[in-house]
């Protein structure tokens, strides 16, 4: 079958037998091999059935081999599956190269029979896998290209360079081995090679990749309908009804018998194809687009078409992020049908061998899926070595003594100050661990955070940032989202009239963080939905006859303006927030983001802004971790670290909780301040766990609980609140105070304490101004009256002194 | 490299083929060597660059849109200035084929190749370019005035020049520094099919058809949209104007005359005119996520809505003034119907594999005047809400979210926005709010052509200039900021940003390259007067 378009009889074929180039990629090969092998040249065969052509793909692999006998190239018969024609004395080569078919098959056999992942393994890995395939009547065997590389580098490079010739060999070898293991085995098993050493950027594909094995990552954006393609044609004679054996499709073409094979009939041109008895395979065209993170700024994403066969059809849906391995191919474009001239354009696509669904950019909570080599679509993302190195880097990071500070600094570095809030958000990102009791009750590990504060205090920016690094983060504005927008929505599919549940933000962010901006603008209805989500972690939908309970194991990060749009210092905290206490108590951390005068902070802000406008702002951010690192760090911690409460920590927690309860016990204060409830105790546990996770520590230590108590305290400005009235003393707000400033204040407190111990007898009292003068004169420390007042307040909560009007008394 | 003795202007393909054959010969007959030919451009760009830019022949190259569409012969050298509206996938084409044992190139053409020959596949990139959106007439005239009509026949046609889109093929990886919404002038060979030919894949199976179905180059056949095979190109910016004969002699007087004119446009409001000038000079000069440093959007409040739904008087007067001063600008009346009807942010249509443009797909530097007085009370639908969000995101962070269905892609942009509204605009938060105090009717700009050209050059050069701050001045600024904040707690980082931006723009408007005490105080004076007005309006 020497058709003129076949590269096999290309007139310029260099003398292959003696001029095999050292580098197998020769220009001649490239030039000719790129021509369409399957162009059904007009009039070349009158009996070709016109409906049959198709691009040769891995659906029907029929490679081209050459057999050299005496230096003259002659085409070998297309190899029947598993039964290569052996012609003793001659050697078969992959066309245009010095790759011997026999040697390659030998290498493959060895690979299958000998390759073991660890020296201790009793049986060869792929023999084991193949047995499984046979057992399950499977049709494909996944082969890790990294394994091939580890066993035989040459074989690996052959597969990558000449996949069209070498992969069918793999199929044959697999078939041979399968028959060895089970003689009655009669099915074709496809070798699906995946996990190439190099994954090509979709953007970087170029003509030199044509007909090479490539691996690209991207997002599926369009799937065509399934295209049936004929594999075996069934003919029957119209005259006598005789039918011969099914005719296999050879490179997209079927040879229609011109004469009835029944000697009694022998009618000419009487054979007709019976569609119902032909065998077909599925094909599908899928469009793959670059993932957003691979696109350089200011460019549009590139796309590439994928050709899927058989089992790969519908394996991935639009929106899935996948990594595909396949052969990059080009197909000529013709000017008008049936014309001999070709347009100079080629259409490219990837003939897919293997599809791997990957979702690397977002973190998975529950340790991901187990590594299962023979399942087509689930594999780990990276090679173990790279993964190991990454983990080690993260572990090293976790050993840094200042990792907590470092993480805090790296969170939204463009936002100035608000350190404690950032710490709270970090806790939310890390999360506590979910506990499931044997009784079936479960305690959520998600930490919910509410930010309440004046407009223009960068709340929204913080939200945006969290949304960026959060796993499955969803960002929504309370103003725009109705109850259904947040939860779930029942629609009718316009085409099928099926009722479909469309997930809302909360369901979509299952196992992630749902960021809700303008929480106060949200309708009462929508907010009431949150009650269920935030404690039971489910959403119930009862609509159109569907009653569904959907999982919504999500952390909520909400931000709201105070009820009067600005914080009113004359009102109590509760009056300012104006949210129902039932909802409020479901938030673990409620931050009042209040602005308060502090010259030091102002100065730093001013310097920061001037630098922003005039200098290279990069310099300032040097010390921060970059976004992918933080994301990876958080992912690892959430997956692998499940800290347990130590005894000391537990005691410390109890003590702290009892103190909190006591503080809220002023007569009549119940309505004015947020009193501690058992929910707060749970919050404390979660926050402590999150803090331990940040250190990659398996136990929650005392230091974690101390910090957790402090965070909870700072969040609501507890230390600054007058508990009898619920009013915050604006001078005492600590949010946004930097660590160094805090240390300074602590020093002031301790030195004031020492001073008071010295000067004031128990029960005696002194005017504050006098005390101030006294300290100023005697203590070698910079201190303002304000500092003193702050210190006294702290001491008061400790019960060390009492302040009555202008007088300080030691109790 | 010897320049081939062919007329580059009239027979550019001849030059290309000549250079290729020289290169092919030099590369020796070894087949492997032809691979090397695909990498370089055999000196073509160099030859054309020298011819066009050094010898000034660019002026003789006809604009693609100066010619009647059907009068351009395939293979002639033309130029095209436009904005890149969409970038398509890499195209694979037969770059060279062997004809009777010699290699022929097919680069810079779309001509068909004979079947059954040895071929080389090379790649190129196709861009869809449109006439620059919002480009003002004077700017177009400047570009076209120096174009010479190629011959008498096309001149005699006297057709009205119309802006047409074009597709541009980019070779040799020259697309690397081109981005979406960039403006560039492409010089290359125009190619078009004589008739509409149907193109199909080499085998007509259903499979091949579905592969071809969303092929973008098929949707834009060169018989309807001219295709330019780009040999060389220049990137342009939306603020720069083509000819700048030397520096301006007296910047202060140019500034003064411009402010006076703006003042009359704004109904004799000097303060507003000063703010408007600063606004016209603003551009984003650095980005620190999520901030776009340098943007200075402006809101004029106290404007009356135009009679029966037309653009308000102020908006139309200011819009007109800006249109004669800046190269690209647009006035957008924000009416409910318009907001609700179509999306202004571009989105990807996966059925055609093309980017559907929207009102906000503009080249950086394009000025937008939004007339909020046209907004009536009513209900916004989903489209309307999305549109307002897009506008808000432009004003707040100078970014437009392009809708790629499965994800949003943030495209950084730089569109100075002026909002004209009755009260303070709460929907569109501007960096600075100035209540207008008109003592006369807002008037359309009246000016001599020479003044106009001076102002255009002034604005363009001031906008491009760099600016620094001395350490001593930095101290003063810092002290000032701290003091202001200690005095008034409502002064926050927003105000600081505005002050720093204004101070910078003010210096630039006087042609100064570093901040001085004088300009800083001047800025504070402006802000004080503006704040006083604001207090008056609220009480």
mmCIF file of C-alpha atoms in Angstrom, chain A residues 4-5 10 12 19 25-32 34-36 38-41 50 52-56 202-203 205-210 219-222 224 227 229 283-285 287 289-292 295-307 318-321 328 330-349 414-415 455-456 458 461 468 477 518 566 595-615 617-618 621, chain B residues 31-35 85-95 98 101 103 106 109-125 169 175-176 178-181 193 197-208 210-218 227 285-291 293-294 348 350-353 355 389 392 399 402 404-412 467-469 474-475 477-479 481-482 485-486 489-494 496-498 500-501 503-504 515:
data_model
loop_
_atom_site.group_PDB
_atom_site.id
_atom_site.type_symbol
_atom_site.label_atom_id
_atom_site.label_comp_id
_atom_site.label_asym_id
_atom_site.label_seq_id
_atom_site.Cartn_x
_atom_site.Cartn_y
_atom_site.Cartn_z
ATOM 1 C CA UNK A 4 1.940 8.797 -2.519
ATOM 2 C CA UNK A 5 1.422 10.797 0.643
ATOM 3 C CA UNK A 10 9.380 9.970 0.283
ATOM 4 C CA UNK A 12 14.239 12.550 -0.676
ATOM 5 C CA UNK A 19 23.537 7.667 7.160
ATOM 6 C CA UNK A 25 16.347 14.656 15.044
ATOM 7 C CA UNK A 26 17.277 15.290 11.486
ATOM 8 C CA UNK A 27 15.868 18.025 9.375
ATOM 9 C CA UNK A 28 14.732 15.578 6.783
ATOM 10 C CA UNK A 29 12.824 13.732 9.373
ATOM 11 C CA UNK A 30 11.259 16.833 10.675
ATOM 12 C CA UNK A 31 10.421 18.029 7.274
ATOM 13 C CA UNK A 32 8.714 14.966 6.085
ATOM 14 C CA UNK A 34 5.286 16.627 9.668
ATOM 15 C CA UNK A 35 3.416 16.088 6.552
ATOM 16 C CA UNK A 36 0.059 14.588 7.098
ATOM 17 C CA UNK A 38 -3.303 10.385 6.548
ATOM 18 C CA UNK A 39 -4.321 12.734 3.820
ATOM 19 C CA UNK A 40 -6.687 10.692 1.739
ATOM 20 C CA UNK A 41 -5.292 11.793 -1.564
ATOM 21 C CA UNK A 50 -15.516 7.920 2.310
ATOM 22 C CA UNK A 52 -14.115 6.572 7.537
ATOM 23 C CA UNK A 53 -11.092 8.762 7.605
ATOM 24 C CA UNK A 54 -9.784 9.979 10.873
ATOM 25 C CA UNK A 55 -6.559 11.066 12.309
ATOM 26 C CA UNK A 56 -4.571 8.206 13.606
ATOM 27 C CA UNK A 202 1.670 25.679 27.187
ATOM 28 C CA UNK A 203 3.077 28.991 26.033
ATOM 29 C CA UNK A 205 5.222 24.722 22.819
ATOM 30 C CA UNK A 206 6.926 25.242 19.478
ATOM 31 C CA UNK A 207 7.489 23.509 16.158
ATOM 32 C CA UNK A 208 10.342 21.427 17.550
ATOM 33 C CA UNK A 209 7.865 19.734 19.890
ATOM 34 C CA UNK A 210 5.793 18.378 17.047
ATOM 35 C CA UNK A 219 -7.539 24.259 32.700
ATOM 36 C CA UNK A 220 -10.175 22.641 30.547
ATOM 37 C CA UNK A 221 -12.522 25.164 29.073
ATOM 38 C CA UNK A 222 -14.526 23.331 26.447
ATOM 39 C CA UNK A 224 -16.908 18.777 22.368
ATOM 40 C CA UNK A 227 -17.407 11.792 18.261
ATOM 41 C CA UNK A 229 -14.982 6.810 15.276
ATOM 42 C CA UNK A 283 -13.211 10.561 20.550
ATOM 43 C CA UNK A 284 -13.519 14.028 21.877
ATOM 44 C CA UNK A 285 -11.928 17.376 21.253
ATOM 45 C CA UNK A 287 -9.746 22.739 24.698
ATOM 46 C CA UNK A 289 -6.226 26.823 28.469
ATOM 47 C CA UNK A 290 -3.335 28.059 30.535
ATOM 48 C CA UNK A 291 -4.095 28.414 34.206
ATOM 49 C CA UNK A 292 -4.267 32.010 35.392
ATOM 50 C CA UNK A 295 -0.048 33.872 32.251
ATOM 51 C CA UNK A 296 2.374 36.766 32.211
ATOM 52 C CA UNK A 297 0.845 40.088 33.158
ATOM 53 C CA UNK A 298 -0.982 41.791 30.326
ATOM 54 C CA UNK A 299 -1.304 38.729 28.131
ATOM 55 C CA UNK A 300 -4.256 36.594 27.263
ATOM 56 C CA UNK A 301 -4.146 32.895 28.020
ATOM 57 C CA UNK A 302 -3.020 30.509 25.317
ATOM 58 C CA UNK A 303 -5.062 27.473 24.449
ATOM 59 C CA UNK A 304 -4.391 24.141 22.817
ATOM 60 C CA UNK A 305 -6.742 21.469 21.519
ATOM 61 C CA UNK A 306 -6.601 18.007 22.983
ATOM 62 C CA UNK A 307 -7.756 14.831 21.346
ATOM 63 C CA UNK A 318 -14.695 22.211 31.866
ATOM 64 C CA UNK A 319 -13.158 24.033 34.779
ATOM 65 C CA UNK A 320 -10.920 21.158 35.826
ATOM 66 C CA UNK A 321 -7.250 21.759 36.213
ATOM 67 C CA UNK A 328 1.951 17.131 20.075
ATOM 68 C CA UNK A 330 0.146 19.121 13.553
ATOM 69 C CA UNK A 331 -2.399 18.682 10.816
ATOM 70 C CA UNK A 332 -2.310 20.471 7.501
ATOM 71 C CA UNK A 333 -5.076 22.836 6.574
ATOM 72 C CA UNK A 334 -6.420 22.526 3.055
ATOM 73 C CA UNK A 335 -7.650 25.231 0.724
ATOM 74 C CA UNK A 336 -11.115 24.077 -0.143
ATOM 75 C CA UNK A 337 -12.042 20.431 -0.103
ATOM 76 C CA UNK A 338 -10.445 18.124 -2.643
ATOM 77 C CA UNK A 339 -7.715 20.491 -3.692
ATOM 78 C CA UNK A 340 -4.159 19.513 -4.052
ATOM 79 C CA UNK A 341 -2.652 22.699 -2.787
ATOM 80 C CA UNK A 342 -2.406 23.078 0.929
ATOM 81 C CA UNK A 343 -2.825 26.225 2.883
ATOM 82 C CA UNK A 344 0.430 27.044 4.525
ATOM 83 C CA UNK A 345 -1.250 26.714 7.912
ATOM 84 C CA UNK A 346 -1.113 23.809 10.282
ATOM 85 C CA UNK A 347 -3.531 23.100 13.056
ATOM 86 C CA UNK A 348 -1.947 21.663 16.163
ATOM 87 C CA UNK A 349 -3.338 19.494 18.899
ATOM 88 C CA UNK A 414 1.249 46.393 52.190
ATOM 89 C CA UNK A 415 -1.081 46.984 55.084
ATOM 90 C CA UNK A 455 -14.335 52.888 57.183
ATOM 91 C CA UNK A 456 -10.947 53.183 55.580
ATOM 92 C CA UNK A 458 -8.008 48.510 55.281
ATOM 93 C CA UNK A 461 -7.808 44.773 51.749
ATOM 94 C CA UNK A 468 -6.008 35.072 47.817
ATOM 95 C CA UNK A 477 -20.100 41.220 49.413
ATOM 96 C CA UNK A 518 -20.061 44.511 54.212
ATOM 97 C CA UNK A 566 -18.254 55.174 62.525
ATOM 98 C CA UNK A 595 -8.062 54.141 64.843
ATOM 99 C CA UNK A 596 -6.358 55.895 67.675
ATOM 100 C CA UNK A 597 -3.811 58.628 67.874
ATOM 101 C CA UNK A 598 -0.281 57.471 68.352
ATOM 102 C CA UNK A 599 2.478 59.691 67.137
ATOM 103 C CA UNK A 600 4.876 56.814 66.726
ATOM 104 C CA UNK A 601 2.507 54.952 64.451
ATOM 105 C CA UNK A 602 1.713 58.092 62.502
ATOM 106 C CA UNK A 603 5.358 58.732 61.893
ATOM 107 C CA UNK A 604 5.912 55.260 60.569
ATOM 108 C CA UNK A 605 2.844 55.543 58.392
ATOM 109 C CA UNK A 606 4.075 58.837 56.969
ATOM 110 C CA UNK A 607 7.510 57.411 56.265
ATOM 111 C CA UNK A 608 6.020 54.356 54.673
ATOM 112 C CA UNK A 609 3.842 56.406 52.354
ATOM 113 C CA UNK A 610 6.571 58.809 51.321
ATOM 114 C CA UNK A 611 8.754 55.815 50.512
ATOM 115 C CA UNK A 612 5.921 54.295 48.563
ATOM 116 C CA UNK A 613 5.659 57.374 46.406
ATOM 117 C CA UNK A 614 9.304 58.031 45.891
ATOM 118 C CA UNK A 615 11.417 54.963 46.379
ATOM 119 C CA UNK A 617 8.980 49.914 47.543
ATOM 120 C CA UNK A 618 10.374 46.426 47.101
ATOM 121 C CA UNK A 621 9.135 43.852 51.867
ATOM 122 C CA UNK B 31 19.408 19.651 5.363
ATOM 123 C CA UNK B 32 20.004 20.231 9.037
ATOM 124 C CA UNK B 33 21.091 23.774 8.308
ATOM 125 C CA UNK B 34 17.631 24.784 7.195
ATOM 126 C CA UNK B 35 16.562 24.456 10.764
ATOM 127 C CA UNK B 85 -7.470 43.905 21.197
ATOM 128 C CA UNK B 86 -6.948 40.165 21.246
ATOM 129 C CA UNK B 87 -3.974 37.836 21.098
ATOM 130 C CA UNK B 88 -4.528 34.503 19.456
ATOM 131 C CA UNK B 89 -2.683 31.250 19.810
ATOM 132 C CA UNK B 90 0.577 30.488 18.119
ATOM 133 C CA UNK B 91 0.096 29.646 14.467
ATOM 134 C CA UNK B 92 2.086 26.892 12.815
ATOM 135 C CA UNK B 93 2.762 27.414 9.157
ATOM 136 C CA UNK B 94 4.978 26.080 6.435
ATOM 137 C CA UNK B 95 7.896 28.450 6.680
ATOM 138 C CA UNK B 98 11.753 22.496 -1.050
ATOM 139 C CA UNK B 101 15.875 20.981 -4.600
ATOM 140 C CA UNK B 103 14.464 25.908 -0.382
ATOM 141 C CA UNK B 106 6.806 31.277 2.697
ATOM 142 C CA UNK B 109 2.788 35.505 3.164
ATOM 143 C CA UNK B 110 -0.299 33.375 3.241
ATOM 144 C CA UNK B 111 0.271 31.823 -0.127
ATOM 145 C CA UNK B 112 -0.557 28.166 -0.459
ATOM 146 C CA UNK B 113 2.217 25.624 -0.754
ATOM 147 C CA UNK B 114 2.448 22.722 -3.148
ATOM 148 C CA UNK B 115 1.604 19.368 -1.689
ATOM 149 C CA UNK B 116 4.102 16.550 -1.463
ATOM 150 C CA UNK B 117 7.164 18.625 -0.844
ATOM 151 C CA UNK B 118 9.595 18.599 1.974
ATOM 152 C CA UNK B 119 8.508 21.248 4.427
ATOM 153 C CA UNK B 120 9.597 23.122 7.492
ATOM 154 C CA UNK B 121 7.096 24.134 10.098
ATOM 155 C CA UNK B 122 7.740 27.453 11.798
ATOM 156 C CA UNK B 123 5.587 29.437 14.128
ATOM 157 C CA UNK B 124 4.192 32.944 14.248
ATOM 158 C CA UNK B 125 1.588 34.732 16.304
ATOM 159 C CA UNK B 169 1.088 38.309 12.133
ATOM 160 C CA UNK B 175 5.487 39.409 20.303
ATOM 161 C CA UNK B 176 7.363 38.986 23.569
ATOM 162 C CA UNK B 178 3.693 43.239 23.255
ATOM 163 C CA UNK B 179 0.807 43.075 25.655
ATOM 164 C CA UNK B 180 -2.913 43.269 25.408
ATOM 165 C CA UNK B 181 -4.122 46.862 24.917
ATOM 166 C CA UNK B 193 -7.146 36.279 -0.456
ATOM 167 C CA UNK B 197 -12.159 30.476 0.026
ATOM 168 C CA UNK B 198 -13.419 27.759 2.212
ATOM 169 C CA UNK B 199 -10.713 26.248 4.278
ATOM 170 C CA UNK B 200 -10.946 22.801 5.653
ATOM 171 C CA UNK B 201 -8.681 20.447 7.408
ATOM 172 C CA UNK B 202 -6.671 18.036 5.360
ATOM 173 C CA UNK B 203 -9.109 15.297 6.084
ATOM 174 C CA UNK B 204 -12.706 16.220 6.309
ATOM 175 C CA UNK B 205 -13.645 14.008 9.224
ATOM 176 C CA UNK B 206 -15.906 15.233 11.969
ATOM 177 C CA UNK B 207 -12.879 15.192 14.185
ATOM 178 C CA UNK B 208 -10.877 17.551 12.057
ATOM 179 C CA UNK B 210 -14.313 20.119 15.393
ATOM 180 C CA UNK B 211 -10.631 20.868 15.686
ATOM 181 C CA UNK B 212 -11.048 23.704 13.231
ATOM 182 C CA UNK B 213 -14.347 24.966 14.538
ATOM 183 C CA UNK B 214 -13.058 27.640 16.894
ATOM 184 C CA UNK B 215 -10.021 28.522 14.882
ATOM 185 C CA UNK B 216 -9.715 32.249 15.116
ATOM 186 C CA UNK B 217 -7.837 32.832 11.913
ATOM 187 C CA UNK B 218 -10.719 31.256 10.029
ATOM 188 C CA UNK B 227 -3.875 40.777 7.298
ATOM 189 C CA UNK B 285 3.976 55.075 38.033
ATOM 190 C CA UNK B 286 4.302 52.185 40.393
ATOM 191 C CA UNK B 287 2.193 49.425 41.849
ATOM 192 C CA UNK B 288 2.416 48.093 45.365
ATOM 193 C CA UNK B 289 -0.358 45.577 45.651
ATOM 194 C CA UNK B 290 -3.121 46.465 45.980
ATOM 195 C CA UNK B 291 -2.261 50.120 45.428
ATOM 196 C CA UNK B 293 0.584 54.757 43.161
ATOM 197 C CA UNK B 294 0.208 57.958 41.189
ATOM 198 C CA UNK B 348 -13.817 35.610 26.703
ATOM 199 C CA UNK B 350 -15.092 30.248 24.320
ATOM 200 C CA UNK B 351 -17.394 29.329 21.460
ATOM 201 C CA UNK B 352 -15.391 31.527 19.121
ATOM 202 C CA UNK B 353 -12.238 31.487 21.228
ATOM 203 C CA UNK B 355 -12.081 38.096 23.550
ATOM 204 C CA UNK B 389 -17.984 47.239 40.175
ATOM 205 C CA UNK B 392 -15.086 51.175 40.898
ATOM 206 C CA UNK B 399 -7.473 47.266 37.310
ATOM 207 C CA UNK B 402 -11.559 40.388 32.411
ATOM 208 C CA UNK B 404 -12.618 34.332 31.481
ATOM 209 C CA UNK B 405 -15.664 32.442 32.731
ATOM 210 C CA UNK B 406 -13.725 30.030 34.921
ATOM 211 C CA UNK B 407 -11.760 32.781 36.516
ATOM 212 C CA UNK B 408 -11.365 36.518 36.468
ATOM 213 C CA UNK B 409 -8.135 37.882 35.166
ATOM 214 C CA UNK B 410 -6.978 41.196 36.524
ATOM 215 C CA UNK B 411 -5.587 43.443 33.830
ATOM 216 C CA UNK B 412 -3.686 46.426 35.107
ATOM 217 C CA UNK B 467 10.253 63.099 39.879
ATOM 218 C CA UNK B 468 12.332 62.685 43.041
ATOM 219 C CA UNK B 469 12.352 63.898 46.613
ATOM 220 C CA UNK B 474 11.289 64.114 52.875
ATOM 221 C CA UNK B 475 11.794 65.029 56.546
ATOM 222 C CA UNK B 477 6.900 66.160 54.448
ATOM 223 C CA UNK B 478 6.929 63.500 57.124
ATOM 224 C CA UNK B 479 6.737 66.046 59.917
ATOM 225 C CA UNK B 481 1.946 64.569 57.731
ATOM 226 C CA UNK B 482 2.384 63.573 61.366
ATOM 227 C CA UNK B 485 -2.773 63.635 61.678
ATOM 228 C CA UNK B 486 -2.209 64.636 65.279
ATOM 229 C CA UNK B 489 -7.809 62.176 63.238
ATOM 230 C CA UNK B 490 -9.859 61.954 60.073
ATOM 231 C CA UNK B 491 -6.704 62.607 58.104
ATOM 232 C CA UNK B 492 -5.632 59.116 57.189
ATOM 233 C CA UNK B 493 -3.524 57.309 54.693
ATOM 234 C CA UNK B 494 -5.961 58.237 51.912
ATOM 235 C CA UNK B 496 -1.585 61.324 52.677
ATOM 236 C CA UNK B 497 -1.651 59.524 49.364
ATOM 237 C CA UNK B 498 -3.604 62.360 47.802
ATOM 238 C CA UNK B 500 1.891 63.200 47.999
ATOM 239 C CA UNK B 501 0.408 62.596 44.556
ATOM 240 C CA UNK B 503 2.581 67.588 45.362
ATOM 241 C CA UNK B 504 4.334 65.513 42.772
ATOM 242 C CA UNK B 515 9.766 68.417 45.245
#
